[in-house]
mmCIF file of C-alpha atoms and ligand atoms in Angstrom:
data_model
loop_
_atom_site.group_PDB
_atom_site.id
_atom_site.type_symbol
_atom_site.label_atom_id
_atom_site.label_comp_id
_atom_site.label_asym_id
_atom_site.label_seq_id
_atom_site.Cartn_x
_atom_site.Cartn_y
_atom_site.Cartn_z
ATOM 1 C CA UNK S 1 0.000 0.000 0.000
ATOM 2 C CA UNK S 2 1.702 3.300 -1.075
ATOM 3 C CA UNK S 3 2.349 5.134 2.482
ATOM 4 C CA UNK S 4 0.845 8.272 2.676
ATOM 5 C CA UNK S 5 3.140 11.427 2.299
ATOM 6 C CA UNK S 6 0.665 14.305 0.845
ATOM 7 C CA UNK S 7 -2.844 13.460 1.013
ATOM 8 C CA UNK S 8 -4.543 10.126 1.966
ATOM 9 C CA UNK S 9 -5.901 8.432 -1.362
ATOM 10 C CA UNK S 10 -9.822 7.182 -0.266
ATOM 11 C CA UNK S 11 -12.178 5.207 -1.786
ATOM 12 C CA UNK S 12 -15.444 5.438 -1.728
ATOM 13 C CA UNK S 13 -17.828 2.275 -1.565
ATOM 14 C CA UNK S 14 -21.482 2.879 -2.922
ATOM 15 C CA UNK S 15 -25.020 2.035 -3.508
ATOM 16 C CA UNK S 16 -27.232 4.321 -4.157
ATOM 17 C CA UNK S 17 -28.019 7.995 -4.102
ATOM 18 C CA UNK S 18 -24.461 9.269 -3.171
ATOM 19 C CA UNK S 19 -25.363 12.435 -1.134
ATOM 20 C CA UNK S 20 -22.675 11.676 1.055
ATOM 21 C CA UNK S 21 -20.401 11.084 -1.354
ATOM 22 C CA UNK S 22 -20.767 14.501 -2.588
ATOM 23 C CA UNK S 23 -20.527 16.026 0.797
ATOM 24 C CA UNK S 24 -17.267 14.305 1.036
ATOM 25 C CA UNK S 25 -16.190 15.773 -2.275
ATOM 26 C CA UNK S 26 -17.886 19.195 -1.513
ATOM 27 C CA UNK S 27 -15.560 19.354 1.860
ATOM 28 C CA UNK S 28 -12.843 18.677 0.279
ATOM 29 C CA UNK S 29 -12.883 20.650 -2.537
ATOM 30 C CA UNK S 30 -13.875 23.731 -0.028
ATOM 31 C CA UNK S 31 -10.044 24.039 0.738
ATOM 32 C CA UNK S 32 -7.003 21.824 1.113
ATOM 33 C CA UNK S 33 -8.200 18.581 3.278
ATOM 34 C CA UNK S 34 -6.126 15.297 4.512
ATOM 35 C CA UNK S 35 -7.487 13.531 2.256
ATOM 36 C CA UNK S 36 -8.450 13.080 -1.655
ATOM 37 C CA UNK S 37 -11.104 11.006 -3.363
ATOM 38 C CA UNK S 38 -9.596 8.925 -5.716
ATOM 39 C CA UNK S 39 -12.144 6.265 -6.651
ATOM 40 C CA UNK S 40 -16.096 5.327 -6.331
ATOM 41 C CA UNK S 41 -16.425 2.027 -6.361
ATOM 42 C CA UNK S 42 -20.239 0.318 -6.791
ATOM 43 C CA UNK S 43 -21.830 -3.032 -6.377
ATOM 44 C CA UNK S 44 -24.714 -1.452 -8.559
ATOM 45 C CA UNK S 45 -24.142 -0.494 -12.033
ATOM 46 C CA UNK S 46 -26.866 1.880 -12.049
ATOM 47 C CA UNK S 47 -26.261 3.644 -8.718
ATOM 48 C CA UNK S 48 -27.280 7.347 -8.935
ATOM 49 C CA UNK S 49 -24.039 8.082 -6.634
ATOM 50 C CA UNK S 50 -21.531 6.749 -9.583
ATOM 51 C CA UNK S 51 -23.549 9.432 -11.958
ATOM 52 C CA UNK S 52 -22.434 12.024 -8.813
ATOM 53 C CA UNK S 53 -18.924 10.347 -8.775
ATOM 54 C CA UNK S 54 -18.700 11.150 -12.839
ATOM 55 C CA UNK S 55 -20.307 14.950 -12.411
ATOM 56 C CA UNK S 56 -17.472 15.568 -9.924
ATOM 57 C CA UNK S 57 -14.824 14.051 -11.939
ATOM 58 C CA UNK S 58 -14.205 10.955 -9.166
ATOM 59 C CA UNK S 59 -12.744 7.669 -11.553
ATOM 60 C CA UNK S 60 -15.852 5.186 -10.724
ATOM 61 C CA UNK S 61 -15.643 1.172 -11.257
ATOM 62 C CA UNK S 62 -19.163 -0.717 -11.211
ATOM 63 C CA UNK S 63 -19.653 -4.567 -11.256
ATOM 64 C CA UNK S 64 -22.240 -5.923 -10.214
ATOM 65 C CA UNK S 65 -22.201 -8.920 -7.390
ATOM 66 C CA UNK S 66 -25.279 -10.837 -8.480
ATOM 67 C CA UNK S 67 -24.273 -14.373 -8.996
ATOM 68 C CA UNK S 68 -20.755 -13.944 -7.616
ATOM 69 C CA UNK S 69 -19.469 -15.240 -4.488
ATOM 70 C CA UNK S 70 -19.067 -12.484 -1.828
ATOM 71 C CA UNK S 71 -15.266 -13.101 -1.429
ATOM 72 C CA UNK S 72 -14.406 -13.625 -5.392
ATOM 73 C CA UNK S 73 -16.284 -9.761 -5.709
ATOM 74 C CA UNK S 74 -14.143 -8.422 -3.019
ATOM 75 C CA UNK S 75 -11.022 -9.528 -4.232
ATOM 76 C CA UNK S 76 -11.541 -7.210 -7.555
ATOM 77 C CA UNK S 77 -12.686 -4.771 -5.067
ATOM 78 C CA UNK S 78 -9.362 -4.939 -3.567
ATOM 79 C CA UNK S 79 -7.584 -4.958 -6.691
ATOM 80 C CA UNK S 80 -9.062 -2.359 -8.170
ATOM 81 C CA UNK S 81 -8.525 0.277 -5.031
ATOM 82 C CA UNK S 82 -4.873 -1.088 -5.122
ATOM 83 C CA UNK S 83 -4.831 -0.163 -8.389
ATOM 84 C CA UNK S 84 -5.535 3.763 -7.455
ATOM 85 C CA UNK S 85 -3.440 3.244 -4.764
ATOM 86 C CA UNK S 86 -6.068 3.473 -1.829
ATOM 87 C CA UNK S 87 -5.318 4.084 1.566
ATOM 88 C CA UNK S 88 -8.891 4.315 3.401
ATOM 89 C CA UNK S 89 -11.892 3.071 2.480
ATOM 90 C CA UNK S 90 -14.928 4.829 3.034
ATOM 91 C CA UNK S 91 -18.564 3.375 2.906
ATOM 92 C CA UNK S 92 -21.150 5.550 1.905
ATOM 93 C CA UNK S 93 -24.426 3.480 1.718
ATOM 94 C CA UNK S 94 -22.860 0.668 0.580
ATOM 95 C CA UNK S 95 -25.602 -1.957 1.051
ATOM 96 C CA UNK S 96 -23.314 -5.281 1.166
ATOM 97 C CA UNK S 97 -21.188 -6.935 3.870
ATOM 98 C CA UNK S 98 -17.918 -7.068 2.862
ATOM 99 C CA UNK S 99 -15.873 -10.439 3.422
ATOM 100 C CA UNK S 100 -14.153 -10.966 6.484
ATOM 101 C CA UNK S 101 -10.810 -11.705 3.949
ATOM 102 C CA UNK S 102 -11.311 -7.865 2.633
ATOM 103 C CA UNK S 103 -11.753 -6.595 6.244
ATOM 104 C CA UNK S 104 -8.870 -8.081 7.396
ATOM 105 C CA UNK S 105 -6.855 -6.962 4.526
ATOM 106 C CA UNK S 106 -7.951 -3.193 5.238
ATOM 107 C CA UNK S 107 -8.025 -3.741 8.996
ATOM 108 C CA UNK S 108 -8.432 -0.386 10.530
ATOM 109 C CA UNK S 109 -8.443 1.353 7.118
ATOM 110 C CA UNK S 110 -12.125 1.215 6.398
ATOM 111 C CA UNK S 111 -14.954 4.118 7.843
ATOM 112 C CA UNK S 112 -18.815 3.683 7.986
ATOM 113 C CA UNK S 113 -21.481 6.442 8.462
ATOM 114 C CA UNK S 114 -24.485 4.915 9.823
ATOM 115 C CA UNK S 115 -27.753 6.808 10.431
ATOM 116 C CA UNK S 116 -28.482 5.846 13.967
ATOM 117 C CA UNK S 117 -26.650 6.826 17.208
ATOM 118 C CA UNK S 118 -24.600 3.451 17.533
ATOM 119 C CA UNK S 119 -24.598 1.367 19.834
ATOM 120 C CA UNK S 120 -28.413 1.773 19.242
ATOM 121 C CA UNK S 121 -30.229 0.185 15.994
ATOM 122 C CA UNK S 122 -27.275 -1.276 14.115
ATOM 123 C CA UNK S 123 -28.308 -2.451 10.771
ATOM 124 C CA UNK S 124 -31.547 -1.641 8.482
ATOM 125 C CA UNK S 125 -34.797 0.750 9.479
ATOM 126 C CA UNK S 126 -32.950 2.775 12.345
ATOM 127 C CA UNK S 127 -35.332 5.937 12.089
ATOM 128 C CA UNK S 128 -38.340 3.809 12.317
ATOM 129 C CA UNK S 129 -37.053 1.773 15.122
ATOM 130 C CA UNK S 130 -36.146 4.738 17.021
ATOM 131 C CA UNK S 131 -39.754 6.737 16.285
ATOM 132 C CA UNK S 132 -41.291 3.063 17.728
ATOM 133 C CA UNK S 133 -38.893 3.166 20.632
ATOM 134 C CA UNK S 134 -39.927 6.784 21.710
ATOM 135 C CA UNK S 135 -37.124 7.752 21.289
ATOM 136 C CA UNK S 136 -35.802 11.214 22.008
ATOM 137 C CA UNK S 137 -32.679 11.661 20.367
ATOM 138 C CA UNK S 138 -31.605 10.231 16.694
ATOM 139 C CA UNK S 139 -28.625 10.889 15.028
ATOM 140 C CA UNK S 140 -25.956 9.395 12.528
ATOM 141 C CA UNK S 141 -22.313 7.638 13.795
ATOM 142 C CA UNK S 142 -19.185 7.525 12.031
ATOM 143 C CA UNK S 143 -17.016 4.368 13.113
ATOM 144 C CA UNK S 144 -14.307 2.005 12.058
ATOM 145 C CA UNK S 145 -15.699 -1.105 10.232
ATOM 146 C CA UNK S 146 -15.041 -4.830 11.760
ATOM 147 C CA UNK S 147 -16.371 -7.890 11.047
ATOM 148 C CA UNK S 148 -19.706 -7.252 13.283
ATOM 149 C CA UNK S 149 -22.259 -5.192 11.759
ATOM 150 C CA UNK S 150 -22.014 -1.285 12.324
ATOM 151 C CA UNK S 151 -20.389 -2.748 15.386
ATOM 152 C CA UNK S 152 -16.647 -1.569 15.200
ATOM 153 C CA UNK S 153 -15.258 1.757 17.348
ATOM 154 C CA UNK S 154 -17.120 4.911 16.879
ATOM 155 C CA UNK S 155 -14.943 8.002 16.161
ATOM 156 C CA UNK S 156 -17.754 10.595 15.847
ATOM 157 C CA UNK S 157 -21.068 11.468 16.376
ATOM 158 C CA UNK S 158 -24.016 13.420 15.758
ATOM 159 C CA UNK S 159 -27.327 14.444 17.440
ATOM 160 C CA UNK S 160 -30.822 15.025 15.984
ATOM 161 C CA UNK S 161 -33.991 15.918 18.469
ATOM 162 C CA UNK S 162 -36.843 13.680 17.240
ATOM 163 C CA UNK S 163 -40.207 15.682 17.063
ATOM 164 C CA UNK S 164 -43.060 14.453 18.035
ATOM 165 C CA UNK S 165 -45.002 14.688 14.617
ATOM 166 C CA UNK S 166 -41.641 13.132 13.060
ATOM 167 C CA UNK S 167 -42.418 10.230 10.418
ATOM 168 C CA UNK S 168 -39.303 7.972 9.484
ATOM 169 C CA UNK S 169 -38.697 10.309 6.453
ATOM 170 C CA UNK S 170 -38.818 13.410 8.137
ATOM 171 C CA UNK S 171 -36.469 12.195 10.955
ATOM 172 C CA UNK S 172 -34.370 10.614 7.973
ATOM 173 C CA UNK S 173 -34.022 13.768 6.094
ATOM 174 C CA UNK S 174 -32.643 15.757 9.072
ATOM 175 C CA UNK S 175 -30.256 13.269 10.022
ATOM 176 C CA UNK S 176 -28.992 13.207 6.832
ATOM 177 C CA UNK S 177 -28.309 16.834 6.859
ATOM 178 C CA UNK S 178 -26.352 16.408 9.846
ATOM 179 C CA UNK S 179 -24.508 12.934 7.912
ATOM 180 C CA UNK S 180 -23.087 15.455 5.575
ATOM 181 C CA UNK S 181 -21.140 17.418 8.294
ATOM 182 C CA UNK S 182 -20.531 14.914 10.204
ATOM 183 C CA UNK S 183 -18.185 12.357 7.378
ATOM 184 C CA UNK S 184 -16.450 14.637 6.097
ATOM 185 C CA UNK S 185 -15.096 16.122 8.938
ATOM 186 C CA UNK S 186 -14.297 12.278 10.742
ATOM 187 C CA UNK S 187 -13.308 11.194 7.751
ATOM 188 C CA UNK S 188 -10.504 14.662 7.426
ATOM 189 C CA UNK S 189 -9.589 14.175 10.802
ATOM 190 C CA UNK S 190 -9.093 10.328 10.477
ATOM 191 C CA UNK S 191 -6.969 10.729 7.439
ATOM 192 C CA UNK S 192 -4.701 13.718 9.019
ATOM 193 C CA UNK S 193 -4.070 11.343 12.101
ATOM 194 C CA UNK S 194 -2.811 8.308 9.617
ATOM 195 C CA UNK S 195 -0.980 10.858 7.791
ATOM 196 C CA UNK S 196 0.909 12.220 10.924
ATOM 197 C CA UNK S 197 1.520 8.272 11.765
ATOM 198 C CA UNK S 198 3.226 7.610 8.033
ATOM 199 C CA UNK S 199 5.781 10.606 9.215
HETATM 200 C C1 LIG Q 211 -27.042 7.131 4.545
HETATM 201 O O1 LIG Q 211 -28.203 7.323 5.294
HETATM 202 C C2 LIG Q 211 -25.998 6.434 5.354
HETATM 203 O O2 LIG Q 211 -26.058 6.736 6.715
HETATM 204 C C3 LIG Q 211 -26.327 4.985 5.148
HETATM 205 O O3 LIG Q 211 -26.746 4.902 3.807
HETATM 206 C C4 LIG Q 211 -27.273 6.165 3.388
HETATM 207 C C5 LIG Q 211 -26.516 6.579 2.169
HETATM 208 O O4 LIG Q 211 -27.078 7.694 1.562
HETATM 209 N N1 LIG Q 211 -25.215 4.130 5.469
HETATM 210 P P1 LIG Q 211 -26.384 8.369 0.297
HETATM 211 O O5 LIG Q 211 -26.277 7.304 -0.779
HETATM 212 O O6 LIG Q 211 -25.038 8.855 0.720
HETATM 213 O O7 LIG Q 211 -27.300 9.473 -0.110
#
């Protein structure tokens, strides 16, 4: 893996709309960050994020996983963010576990942002298991992906209220908000930490 120097080469992994992705990109192109995006990556061809990825002039690869084994995908996963010379990995909706063989290999090198105030509703459906909880805080968590489910160390966090008219979607919408502050920032501060490390 090419040790970082200047900034730290990330990948993002995708699935869908790619909001955060461009909040990422948005960040960093605001002024001079820790870290540069170098790749979207996509288990789904058709993603709207890898249409994002191409309007901000991010290098995307798509492949889709149906009918492949979960470890055979990974491994041209892995070879294609060796290829751009990735350092992190950052997942941003990607909607498939990831082999414990690529986890390993990127051990400590991979973020999550997951819409729910972790420990609390790890997985799918975390606004509407909070509004049915009575919850009175939501929020969004960015942590460090191991093999468990949204279940590795968190490194930041966000609070949302929860109203009491809220409806999943509402409470979804205003988390997200806060999603798009809160990544790019962990993410900047992760990479500027590994970067002081590689000196
Ligand atoms: C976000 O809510 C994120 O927390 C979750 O997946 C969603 C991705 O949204 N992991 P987007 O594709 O970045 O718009």
């Amino acid at each position: 893996m090419a040790e970082a120097k200047g900034r730290i080469r990330v990948g993002v992994l995708l699935s869908g709309r790619g909001t955060n992705l461009a909040a990422l990109s948005e960040y960093r192109r605001r002024q001079d960050r820790a870290y540069d995006l170098v790749l979207a990556a996509s288990n789904v061809p058709e993603a709207r994020g890898l249409v994002v990825a191409r309007t901000l002039g991010i290098p995307i690869w798509a492949k889709s996983h149906k009918g492949m084994e979960r470890a055979a995908f990974d491994r041209l996963l892995d070879a294609e963010l060796r290829r751009h010379d990735v350092e992190v990995v950052a997942l941003a909706g990607y909607m498939r576990l990831l082999s414990p063989e690529f986890i390993a290999a990127w051990e400590g090198r991979i973020l999550n942002i997951h819409p729910s105030l972790l420990p609390l509703y790890k997985g799918l459906d975390t606004h509407a298991r909070a509004l049915a909880a009575g919850d009175m805080w939501a929020g969004c968590s960015v942590h460090v992906v191991t093999d468990a489910l949204d279940d590795g160390p968190v490194i930041a966090q966000a609070r949302v209220r929860i109203r009491e008219r809220d409806s999943a979607e509402t409470l979804a919408a205003r988390v997200l908000e806060e999603e798009h502050k809160l990544y790019p920032q962990a993410l900047d501060e992760f990479c500027a930490t590994l970067r002081g490390q590689a000196r």
